[in-house]
Amino acid sequence: MAKNPYTNAPPVPSSPNGSVKEPFFGFIPRKVAAKDARRVMGGDINPFTKQPFTPQYKKILEVRKKLPVYTQMDEFYRMFNEHQIIVMVGETGSGKTTQIPQFVCYSDLPHTRGKLVACTQPRRVAAMSAAKRVADEMDVPLGRQVGYSIRFEDMTETGTTFLKYMTDGMLLREAMNDPDLSRYSTIILDEVHERTLATDILMGLLKVLARRRPDLRIIITSATLDALKFQRYFGLKKDKPAPLFQVRDRAHPIEVFYTQEPEPDYVEAAIRTVLMIHRAEEPGDILLFLTGEEEIEDACRKIKLEANDLLNQDPDSVGPLVCIPLYSSLPPQQQQRIFDPAPAPRTPEGAPGRKVVVSTNIAETSLTIDGIVYVVDPGFSKQKVYNPRIRVESLLVSPISKASAQQRAGRAGRTRPGKCFRLYTEKDFMTELEEQTHPEILRSNLANTVLVLVKLGIKDLVRFGYVDTPAPETLMRALELLNYLAALDDDGNLTPLGAIMAEFPLDPQMAKMLIVSPEFKCSNEILTIVAMLSVPNVWLRPVNKRKEADAAKQMLTVSDGDHLTLLNVYNHYAQNMHDRNWAWNNFLSQRALAEAENVRSQLQRIMERFDIDLISTQDERTLYTYIRQALVCGYFMQVAHKEGEKNAYLTVKDNQVVALHPSCGLDSRPDWVIFKDFVLTTRPYIRTVTAVKAEWYVHFILSLLGSWIDSCGASHAGFSNTRRTTSTLVHSRMARRNAHCKRSPRNVLVAQGRSQMRSMRGSHCGTMRALQAQVRSRWAKEMLKILLSP
């Protein structure tokens, strides 16, 4: 008998009378009843591996049977078999994320049809942990029948995996190359209440796709959702909303407490509350929500110190305490520490130990941390906010929504009755907090999203089926940037360059910079820089060793800019054979460097797929110049010019007064810089800064016209010399200008360029007028118009 073609398992043993013990015998896709699914789940043979179930599976199954959603299996199968789209609402702890995908696999039978079931998550750690949990529940190895796919990591096996957890962004990228998502039989959008940018776009795409693919099943799930709004949105027929599947109750009750008065310092109040729980409450682990990495690490340090003092003072009544941080930039191995058991008592008769997990809001969704009984909620999180007028995207500490507060409280009731301590008043909860989290699509830079939509063939961006339509100005800014980057032409059509840019899981500026880098003979180095910019901060700065960390950083700093410093760090890491001790001794994050190595190898494979050459130059000074010129091609809209006497800078595009961030490694204050990030903290800062030269901008403006110049041939060959002459003259003028000029940098550059252009009008006026008529880029038109004006 042949092996199973979908699992590569050995032949199923036959019974004495010759009949095959096939658990799914008689099952018809999407005609399965709940009683049949329960019979297979409770059987002795795993239907997906054809191996006997392990004792651990039987133990987990008994826990699953107590989940609210498990008790409603009959209702779910009736609805799933009859309807193409289902909107599902169930409180945190009901089992939606882990059980519904399994129910679908038992009804859809994707492994028998060469299909996949996708379950999207808003965060990487949620996709990874949910996949691991479900693999254990289905008694299969992670990465085979059940796997996950996140940015720069794919834990699946082609031909074997049929249940895939993935971030919403990964499914969106798949849709670019397969608009019908033909590999999937069912798509589950989980935690939709988070309203991430990718989830909102996916909802618009799936609504259209449902009409094109009637065989596709779609399930929209969330713990807190405006159900009627989404039922209407996903109704395939007018005035006929999508059906609602409501999970009726929570696994365990939760008691909620509020403060009597607002807390002036929520971090200190949170630490006090954790220690109070440790002293006075029954055994059980604690989950504390804070806003960011620095805040979390500081709180962990203080909690450990205070807990150790308590343990020394009263070892008989207070047990040991372990404090575990959780935030997105932690590597997967360290993130998994949150699932470790609490510490054991110090003595056999002593007080039990307790685990404290201090997390950002990534622990709000799809994470089951066994043993969590107490939740401490200060009521804040960091939210991305984008101002399209000045093109600034910032992470700001903001009050959470009622929906998020409900999610946080739900973490306490996953495995037993729990308590939630909210560090704000009940009045504030009722009157100050918004009902739902503000959708990310309304507060984000949409450049990458617009590029993806255009690649998907969406022509009318304004009338695309958004759940909540973004501001027109945000869309205009995105289109403007993509037009300047030559990803879109003036008619909004995708250019060949834009099609390649869309394939890179990067911001459009970095993708453009990477693609054009071979022209500057530095694509190897730009690849490294892009990889380093795509991972968390590589610098470590421990509180008790800040001077040593700063000295180590200075040893690796390149004076011309932070981008070059990142390149230098990676090169030294590679020369030291990726040695963990070298990284530790130089106060560098070895996990971030290892992640950068992984990202680099994946981006390199994409470059090879599009025949983008990997080139380097041996002379270091020339190489650094080429790298800085290549950086201009990506970040030409993120330029600042030194202004005034206090080392302030003014951004060229939007005239914003900024300062260099304290982490900047420049040893001087150059006249012109490019920057990666504009951040708002105590004041506006630009971060990740590199010095550049003014004439490179003139080169760049004129290079936008390169294709027309090339087509002119010998008749206009003089223009190339004109362009070089112009750059030289502008550079000369820049070197002589007053260092404290009060004019805006845009006016300075324009005035100098106009002066040089005017001097060349005699012999080249006709050429320049013809050139202006040929320009398609609006920005280049504007600049040339100014340069030619009297």
Short mmCIF file of N, CA and C in Angstrom, two decimals, residues 443-509:
data_model
loop_
_atom_site.label_atom_id
_atom_site.label_comp_id
_atom_site.label_asym_id
_atom_site.label_seq_id
_atom_site.Cartn_x
_atom_site.Cartn_y
_atom_site.Cartn_z
N ARG A 443 -4.13 56.55 10.80
CA ARG A 443 -3.04 57.24 11.50
C ARG A 443 -1.67 56.72 11.07
N SER A 444 -1.57 56.31 9.81
CA SER A 444 -0.31 55.74 9.32
C SER A 444 0.09 56.34 7.98
N ASN A 445 1.38 56.26 7.69
CA ASN A 445 1.90 56.56 6.36
C ASN A 445 1.48 55.43 5.43
N LEU A 446 0.82 55.74 4.34
CA LEU A 446 0.24 54.72 3.47
C LEU A 446 1.07 54.44 2.22
N ALA A 447 2.32 54.90 2.17
CA ALA A 447 3.12 54.74 0.94
C ALA A 447 3.26 53.26 0.57
N ASN A 448 3.65 52.44 1.53
CA ASN A 448 3.82 51.02 1.24
C ASN A 448 2.49 50.36 0.90
N THR A 449 1.44 50.75 1.60
CA THR A 449 0.10 50.19 1.36
C THR A 449 -0.39 50.53 -0.04
N VAL A 450 -0.20 51.78 -0.46
CA VAL A 450 -0.63 52.18 -1.79
C VAL A 450 0.14 51.41 -2.86
N LEU A 451 1.44 51.22 -2.63
CA LEU A 451 2.24 50.45 -3.59
C LEU A 451 1.71 49.02 -3.71
N VAL A 452 1.36 48.41 -2.58
CA VAL A 452 0.81 47.05 -2.61
C VAL A 452 -0.54 47.03 -3.34
N LEU A 453 -1.40 48.01 -3.05
CA LEU A 453 -2.71 48.05 -3.70
C LEU A 453 -2.58 48.21 -5.21
N VAL A 454 -1.68 49.08 -5.65
CA VAL A 454 -1.48 49.26 -7.09
C VAL A 454 -0.95 47.97 -7.70
N LYS A 455 -0.03 47.30 -7.00
CA LYS A 455 0.49 46.02 -7.50
C LYS A 455 -0.62 44.98 -7.59
N LEU A 456 -1.62 45.08 -6.69
CA LEU A 456 -2.75 44.16 -6.72
C LEU A 456 -3.75 44.49 -7.83
N GLY A 457 -3.52 45.60 -8.52
CA GLY A 457 -4.40 45.96 -9.62
C GLY A 457 -5.53 46.89 -9.24
N ILE A 458 -5.47 47.47 -8.04
CA ILE A 458 -6.50 48.42 -7.59
C ILE A 458 -6.22 49.76 -8.24
N LYS A 459 -7.07 50.19 -9.14
CA LYS A 459 -6.87 51.44 -9.87
C LYS A 459 -7.43 52.65 -9.13
N ASP A 460 -8.62 52.46 -8.56
CA ASP A 460 -9.29 53.59 -7.90
C ASP A 460 -9.06 53.48 -6.39
N LEU A 461 -8.02 54.14 -5.91
CA LEU A 461 -7.66 54.05 -4.51
C LEU A 461 -8.67 54.75 -3.61
N VAL A 462 -9.34 55.75 -4.13
CA VAL A 462 -10.30 56.50 -3.32
C VAL A 462 -11.55 55.68 -3.06
N ARG A 463 -12.00 54.93 -4.07
CA ARG A 463 -13.24 54.17 -3.93
C ARG A 463 -13.01 52.70 -3.58
N PHE A 464 -11.79 52.36 -3.21
CA PHE A 464 -11.53 51.01 -2.74
C PHE A 464 -12.38 50.75 -1.49
N GLY A 465 -12.78 49.52 -1.28
CA GLY A 465 -13.73 49.22 -0.20
C GLY A 465 -13.12 49.22 1.18
N TYR A 466 -12.65 50.39 1.63
CA TYR A 466 -12.12 50.49 2.99
C TYR A 466 -13.25 50.34 4.01
N VAL A 467 -12.95 49.74 5.14
CA VAL A 467 -13.91 49.75 6.25
C VAL A 467 -14.03 51.17 6.79
N ASP A 468 -12.89 51.83 6.95
CA ASP A 468 -12.85 53.25 7.31
C ASP A 468 -11.90 53.93 6.32
N THR A 469 -12.41 54.90 5.58
CA THR A 469 -11.63 55.52 4.51
C THR A 469 -10.59 56.47 5.09
N PRO A 470 -9.31 56.35 4.69
CA PRO A 470 -8.28 57.26 5.18
C PRO A 470 -8.46 58.67 4.63
N ALA A 471 -7.80 59.61 5.25
CA ALA A 471 -7.89 61.01 4.82
C ALA A 471 -7.30 61.16 3.41
N PRO A 472 -7.94 61.94 2.54
CA PRO A 472 -7.40 62.15 1.18
C PRO A 472 -5.97 62.65 1.18
N GLU A 473 -5.63 63.51 2.15
CA GLU A 473 -4.27 64.06 2.18
C GLU A 473 -3.23 62.97 2.42
N THR A 474 -3.59 61.96 3.24
CA THR A 474 -2.66 60.85 3.48
C THR A 474 -2.42 60.06 2.21
N LEU A 475 -3.49 59.82 1.45
CA LEU A 475 -3.34 59.12 0.17
C LEU A 475 -2.52 59.95 -0.82
N MET A 476 -2.75 61.26 -0.84
CA MET A 476 -2.01 62.13 -1.74
C MET A 476 -0.52 62.11 -1.42
N ARG A 477 -0.18 62.15 -0.13
CA ARG A 477 1.23 62.13 0.26
C ARG A 477 1.88 60.82 -0.18
N ALA A 478 1.14 59.72 -0.03
CA ALA A 478 1.67 58.41 -0.44
C ALA A 478 1.90 58.37 -1.94
N LEU A 479 0.93 58.85 -2.70
CA LEU A 479 1.08 58.87 -4.17
C LEU A 479 2.23 59.78 -4.59
N GLU A 480 2.36 60.91 -3.90
CA GLU A 480 3.43 61.85 -4.21
C GLU A 480 4.80 61.20 -4.02
N LEU A 481 4.98 60.54 -2.87
CA LEU A 481 6.26 59.89 -2.59
C LEU A 481 6.57 58.81 -3.62
N LEU A 482 5.58 57.97 -3.95
CA LEU A 482 5.80 56.90 -4.90
C LEU A 482 6.09 57.44 -6.29
N ASN A 483 5.48 58.59 -6.62
CA ASN A 483 5.77 59.23 -7.90
C ASN A 483 7.20 59.75 -7.94
N TYR A 484 7.64 60.37 -6.84
CA TYR A 484 9.00 60.87 -6.77
C TYR A 484 10.02 59.73 -6.84
N LEU A 485 9.65 58.58 -6.27
CA LEU A 485 10.54 57.43 -6.27
C LEU A 485 10.51 56.68 -7.60
N ALA A 486 9.67 57.15 -8.53
CA ALA A 486 9.50 56.51 -9.85
C ALA A 486 8.87 55.14 -9.75
N ALA A 487 8.16 54.88 -8.63
CA ALA A 487 7.41 53.62 -8.52
C ALA A 487 6.08 53.73 -9.27
N LEU A 488 5.54 54.95 -9.36
CA LEU A 488 4.32 55.21 -10.12
C LEU A 488 4.60 56.32 -11.12
N ASP A 489 3.97 56.23 -12.29
CA ASP A 489 4.11 57.33 -13.23
C ASP A 489 3.07 58.41 -12.91
N ASP A 490 3.02 59.47 -13.72
CA ASP A 490 2.11 60.58 -13.42
C ASP A 490 0.65 60.21 -13.56
N ASP A 491 0.36 59.08 -14.22
CA ASP A 491 -1.02 58.61 -14.34
C ASP A 491 -1.40 57.63 -13.24
N GLY A 492 -0.46 57.40 -12.30
CA GLY A 492 -0.74 56.49 -11.19
C GLY A 492 -0.54 55.03 -11.53
N ASN A 493 0.08 54.74 -12.67
CA ASN A 493 0.31 53.35 -13.07
C ASN A 493 1.64 52.86 -12.50
N LEU A 494 1.69 51.58 -12.22
CA LEU A 494 2.90 50.99 -11.67
C LEU A 494 3.98 50.92 -12.75
N THR A 495 5.16 51.41 -12.41
CA THR A 495 6.29 51.33 -13.35
C THR A 495 7.01 49.99 -13.14
N PRO A 496 7.86 49.60 -14.09
CA PRO A 496 8.65 48.36 -13.88
C PRO A 496 9.47 48.43 -12.60
N LEU A 497 10.02 49.62 -12.29
CA LEU A 497 10.76 49.77 -11.04
C LEU A 497 9.84 49.56 -9.84
N GLY A 498 8.63 50.14 -9.89
CA GLY A 498 7.68 49.98 -8.80
C GLY A 498 7.28 48.54 -8.59
N ALA A 499 7.16 47.77 -9.67
CA ALA A 499 6.79 46.36 -9.55
C ALA A 499 7.85 45.58 -8.78
N ILE A 500 9.12 45.93 -9.02
CA ILE A 500 10.20 45.26 -8.28
C ILE A 500 10.21 45.75 -6.83
N MET A 501 10.02 47.05 -6.61
CA MET A 501 10.00 47.59 -5.25
C MET A 501 8.94 46.91 -4.40
N ALA A 502 7.79 46.62 -5.00
CA ALA A 502 6.69 46.00 -4.25
C ALA A 502 7.05 44.61 -3.76
N GLU A 503 8.01 43.95 -4.41
CA GLU A 503 8.37 42.59 -4.02
C GLU A 503 9.24 42.56 -2.76
N PHE A 504 9.84 43.68 -2.42
CA PHE A 504 10.69 43.72 -1.22
C PHE A 504 9.84 44.06 0.00
N PRO A 505 9.95 43.30 1.10
CA PRO A 505 9.19 43.61 2.32
C PRO A 505 9.83 44.76 3.09
N LEU A 506 9.95 45.90 2.42
CA LEU A 506 10.64 47.07 2.96
C LEU A 506 9.84 48.32 2.68
N ASP A 507 10.20 49.41 3.37
CA ASP A 507 9.64 50.71 3.01
C ASP A 507 10.06 51.05 1.58
N PRO A 508 9.22 51.78 0.84
CA PRO A 508 9.57 52.09 -0.55
C PRO A 508 10.92 52.78 -0.71
N GLN A 509 11.28 53.68 0.24
CA GLN A 509 12.57 54.36 0.12
C GLN A 509 13.73 53.38 0.16
#
